[in-house]
PDB file of C-alpha atoms in Angstrom:
ATOM      1  CA  UNK Y   1     146.807  95.708 110.036  1.00 79.00           C
ATOM      2  CA  UNK Y   2     145.024  93.253 107.775  1.00 85.00           C
ATOM      3  CA  UNK Y   3     143.349  95.098 104.916  1.00 93.00           C
ATOM      4  CA  UNK Y   4     139.579  94.907 104.870  1.00 94.00           C
ATOM      5  CA  UNK Y   5     137.446  97.134 102.674  1.00 94.00           C
ATOM      6  CA  UNK Y   6     134.810  99.377 104.161  1.00 95.00           C
ATOM      7  CA  UNK Y   7     131.285  98.378 103.166  1.00 94.00           C
ATOM      8  CA  UNK Y   8     129.426 100.773 100.850  1.00 96.00           C
ATOM      9  CA  UNK Y   9     127.305 101.870 103.823  1.00 96.00           C
ATOM     10  CA  UNK Y  10     130.420 102.507 105.937  1.00 95.00           C
ATOM     11  CA  UNK Y  11     131.998 104.445 103.064  1.00 95.00           C
ATOM     12  CA  UNK Y  12     128.935 106.666 102.741  1.00 96.00           C
ATOM     13  CA  UNK Y  13     128.719 107.328 106.479  1.00 96.00           C
ATOM     14  CA  UNK Y  14     132.456 108.074 106.756  1.00 96.00           C
ATOM     15  CA  UNK Y  15     132.351 110.354 103.719  1.00 96.00           C
ATOM     16  CA  UNK Y  16     129.389 112.312 105.084  1.00 96.00           C
ATOM     17  CA  UNK Y  17     130.924 112.691 108.552  1.00 95.00           C
ATOM     18  CA  UNK Y  18     134.288 113.839 107.162  1.00 95.00           C
ATOM     19  CA  UNK Y  19     132.586 116.533 105.047  1.00 94.00           C
ATOM     20  CA  UNK Y  20     131.178 118.216 108.156  1.00 94.00           C
ATOM     21  CA  UNK Y  21     133.003 120.915 110.086  1.00 92.00           C
ATOM     22  CA  UNK Y  22     133.926 120.289 113.701  1.00 91.00           C
ATOM     23  CA  UNK Y  23     131.484 121.783 116.157  1.00 90.00           C
ATOM     24  CA  UNK Y  24     132.610 124.201 118.863  1.00 92.00           C
ATOM     25  CA  UNK Y  25     132.396 121.453 121.499  1.00 92.00           C
ATOM     26  CA  UNK Y  26     135.518 119.844 119.981  1.00 92.00           C
ATOM     27  CA  UNK Y  27     137.594 123.017 119.642  1.00 93.00           C
ATOM     28  CA  UNK Y  28     139.794 124.697 122.263  1.00 94.00           C
ATOM     29  CA  UNK Y  29     141.709 127.968 122.315  1.00 92.00           C
ATOM     30  CA  UNK Y  30     144.870 129.106 124.049  1.00 90.00           C
ATOM     31  CA  UNK Y  31     147.222 132.055 123.968  1.00 91.00           C
ATOM     32  CA  UNK Y  32     149.988 131.894 121.399  1.00 84.00           C
ATOM     33  CA  UNK Y  33     152.844 134.079 120.185  1.00 85.00           C
ATOM     34  CA  UNK Y  34     150.587 135.974 117.780  1.00 88.00           C
ATOM     35  CA  UNK Y  35     147.252 135.896 119.605  1.00 90.00           C
ATOM     36  CA  UNK Y  36     144.697 133.153 120.221  1.00 92.00           C
ATOM     37  CA  UNK Y  37     145.338 129.692 118.760  1.00 92.00           C
ATOM     38  CA  UNK Y  38     142.501 127.334 117.902  1.00 92.00           C
ATOM     39  CA  UNK Y  39     143.171 123.589 118.208  1.00 93.00           C
ATOM     40  CA  UNK Y  40     141.754 120.218 119.157  1.00 96.00           C
ATOM     41  CA  UNK Y  41     143.329 118.093 121.870  1.00 97.00           C
ATOM     42  CA  UNK Y  42     145.117 114.889 120.905  1.00 97.00           C
ATOM     43  CA  UNK Y  43     142.667 112.739 122.859  1.00 97.00           C
ATOM     44  CA  UNK Y  44     139.795 114.425 121.005  1.00 97.00           C
ATOM     45  CA  UNK Y  45     141.352 113.618 117.617  1.00 97.00           C
ATOM     46  CA  UNK Y  46     141.811 109.979 118.649  1.00 98.00           C
ATOM     47  CA  UNK Y  47     138.260 109.715 120.021  1.00 97.00           C
ATOM     48  CA  UNK Y  48     136.858 111.203 116.806  1.00 97.00           C
ATOM     49  CA  UNK Y  49     138.924 108.787 114.685  1.00 98.00           C
ATOM     50  CA  UNK Y  50     137.569 105.892 116.756  1.00 98.00           C
ATOM     51  CA  UNK Y  51     134.005 107.144 116.286  1.00 96.00           C
ATOM     52  CA  UNK Y  52     134.397 107.714 112.548  1.00 97.00           C
ATOM     53  CA  UNK Y  53     136.544 104.737 111.492  1.00 97.00           C
ATOM     54  CA  UNK Y  54     135.839 102.342 114.374  1.00 95.00           C
ATOM     55  CA  UNK Y  55     138.149 101.497 117.261  1.00 93.00           C
ATOM     56  CA  UNK Y  56     139.754  98.781 115.119  1.00 93.00           C
ATOM     57  CA  UNK Y  57     139.350 100.574 111.788  1.00 96.00           C
ATOM     58  CA  UNK Y  58     142.606 102.514 111.869  1.00 98.00           C
ATOM     59  CA  UNK Y  59     146.121 102.374 113.275  1.00 98.00           C
ATOM     60  CA  UNK Y  60     149.145 104.627 113.628  1.00 98.00           C
ATOM     61  CA  UNK Y  61     152.824 103.955 113.077  1.00 98.00           C
ATOM     62  CA  UNK Y  62     155.820 106.136 113.902  1.00 99.00           C
ATOM     63  CA  UNK Y  63     157.880 106.207 110.703  1.00 99.00           C
ATOM     64  CA  UNK Y  64     160.683 108.522 111.793  1.00 99.00           C
ATOM     65  CA  UNK Y  65     161.891 110.464 114.816  1.00 98.00           C
ATOM     66  CA  UNK Y  66     164.498 113.220 114.511  1.00 98.00           C
ATOM     67  CA  UNK Y  67     166.085 115.203 117.301  1.00 98.00           C
ATOM     68  CA  UNK Y  68     166.460 118.651 115.761  1.00 98.00           C
ATOM     69  CA  UNK Y  69     168.478 120.161 118.595  1.00 98.00           C
ATOM     70  CA  UNK Y  70     169.555 119.576 122.183  1.00 98.00           C
ATOM     71  CA  UNK Y  71     171.001 122.391 124.258  1.00 98.00           C
ATOM     72  CA  UNK Y  72     172.112 121.996 127.850  1.00 96.00           C
ATOM     73  CA  UNK Y  73     172.464 125.257 129.750  1.00 97.00           C
ATOM     74  CA  UNK Y  74     175.277 126.072 132.155  1.00 96.00           C
ATOM     75  CA  UNK Y  75     172.754 125.362 134.949  1.00 96.00           C
ATOM     76  CA  UNK Y  76     172.194 121.844 133.583  1.00 95.00           C
ATOM     77  CA  UNK Y  77     168.732 122.557 132.156  1.00 98.00           C
ATOM     78  CA  UNK Y  78     167.798 120.970 128.816  1.00 98.00           C
ATOM     79  CA  UNK Y  79     166.132 122.487 125.751  1.00 99.00           C
ATOM     80  CA  UNK Y  80     165.179 120.107 122.946  1.00 99.00           C
ATOM     81  CA  UNK Y  81     163.244 119.983 119.687  1.00 99.00           C
ATOM     82  CA  UNK Y  82     161.964 116.751 118.145  1.00 99.00           C
ATOM     83  CA  UNK Y  83     160.123 116.022 114.898  1.00 99.00           C
ATOM     84  CA  UNK Y  84     158.169 112.825 114.244  1.00 99.00           C
ATOM     85  CA  UNK Y  85     156.609 111.395 111.094  1.00 99.00           C
ATOM     86  CA  UNK Y  86     153.434 109.356 111.653  1.00 99.00           C
ATOM     87  CA  UNK Y  87     151.530 107.136 109.244  1.00 99.00           C
ATOM     88  CA  UNK Y  88     147.800 106.664 109.864  1.00 99.00           C
ATOM     89  CA  UNK Y  89     146.362 103.661 108.011  1.00 98.00           C
ATOM     90  CA  UNK Y  90     142.677 102.809 107.701  1.00 98.00           C
ATOM     91  CA  UNK Y  91     141.486  99.208 107.611  1.00 97.00           C
ATOM     92  CA  UNK Y  92     141.070  99.383 103.820  1.00 97.00           C
ATOM     93  CA  UNK Y  93     144.735 100.361 103.353  1.00 97.00           C
ATOM     94  CA  UNK Y  94     144.137 104.072 102.756  1.00 97.00           C
ATOM     95  CA  UNK Y  95     146.806 106.074 104.571  1.00 98.00           C
ATOM     96  CA  UNK Y  96     148.204 109.537 105.198  1.00 98.00           C
ATOM     97  CA  UNK Y  97     151.549 110.562 106.661  1.00 99.00           C
ATOM     98  CA  UNK Y  98     152.458 113.862 108.270  1.00 99.00           C
ATOM     99  CA  UNK Y  99     155.108 115.411 110.445  1.00 99.00           C
ATOM    100  CA  UNK Y 100     154.690 116.829 113.928  1.00 99.00           C
ATOM    101  CA  UNK Y 101     156.914 118.866 116.180  1.00 98.00           C
ATOM    102  CA  UNK Y 102     157.465 118.999 119.913  1.00 98.00           C
ATOM    103  CA  UNK Y 103     159.815 120.863 122.204  1.00 98.00           C
ATOM    104  CA  UNK Y 104     160.779 121.193 125.820  1.00 98.00           C
ATOM    105  CA  UNK Y 105     162.476 124.185 127.370  1.00 98.00           C
ATOM    106  CA  UNK Y 106     164.313 124.497 130.643  1.00 98.00           C
ATOM    107  CA  UNK Y 107     163.700 120.868 131.678  1.00 98.00           C
ATOM    108  CA  UNK Y 108     165.432 119.640 134.823  1.00 97.00           C
ATOM    109  CA  UNK Y 109     166.637 116.427 133.159  1.00 97.00           C
ATOM    110  CA  UNK Y 110     167.398 115.269 129.625  1.00 96.00           C
ATOM    111  CA  UNK Y 111     165.012 112.353 130.091  1.00 97.00           C
ATOM    112  CA  UNK Y 112     162.068 114.587 130.981  1.00 98.00           C
ATOM    113  CA  UNK Y 113     162.904 116.911 128.076  1.00 98.00           C
ATOM    114  CA  UNK Y 114     162.987 114.030 125.585  1.00 98.00           C
ATOM    115  CA  UNK Y 115     159.769 112.545 126.963  1.00 98.00           C
ATOM    116  CA  UNK Y 116     157.813 115.805 126.756  1.00 98.00           C
ATOM    117  CA  UNK Y 117     159.093 116.719 123.287  1.00 99.00           C
ATOM    118  CA  UNK Y 118     158.473 113.250 121.819  1.00 98.00           C
ATOM    119  CA  UNK Y 119     154.944 113.080 123.223  1.00 98.00           C
ATOM    120  CA  UNK Y 120     154.161 116.520 121.798  1.00 98.00           C
ATOM    121  CA  UNK Y 121     155.614 115.573 118.411  1.00 99.00           C
ATOM    122  CA  UNK Y 122     153.657 112.306 118.200  1.00 99.00           C
ATOM    123  CA  UNK Y 123     150.411 114.034 119.186  1.00 98.00           C
ATOM    124  CA  UNK Y 124     150.996 116.855 116.694  1.00 98.00           C
ATOM    125  CA  UNK Y 125     151.839 114.425 113.872  1.00 99.00           C
ATOM    126  CA  UNK Y 126     148.799 112.260 114.648  1.00 99.00           C
ATOM    127  CA  UNK Y 127     146.431 115.231 114.529  1.00 98.00           C
ATOM    128  CA  UNK Y 128     148.025 116.504 111.309  1.00 98.00           C
ATOM    129  CA  UNK Y 129     147.773 113.091 109.605  1.00 98.00           C
ATOM    130  CA  UNK Y 130     144.166 112.555 110.715  1.00 98.00           C
ATOM    131  CA  UNK Y 131     143.086 115.944 109.330  1.00 96.00           C
ATOM    132  CA  UNK Y 132     144.056 114.709 105.833  1.00 95.00           C
ATOM    133  CA  UNK Y 133     141.118 112.303 105.781  1.00 95.00           C
TER     134      UNK Y 133
END
């Protein structure tokens, strides 16, 4: 991405928006191992980044992918864990990196296990990197 500074007006608007807390319309909940988990969906994080920084004001890059484990059961089912490091760069060159994790359990095929785990890891890493702004 070609570096281009934000205008002073853009900087002020972005700064003010990032200082605000997310409203309840952006937040979801689901059951987790220790109770209710609060989160935002990956598509929500991307839509918010587009609104705040502009659709062409930021980009993401996968810096690293690591397969943490792959287990194939005696029935041929696959369990896998994948971690991904993502770099989010704004048009002015400001960036943050973070790691995300994804897993798949009891998948029918290795391919479907890898696909699900990688997608989860990329989404998790993207959300984690975006929260740093």
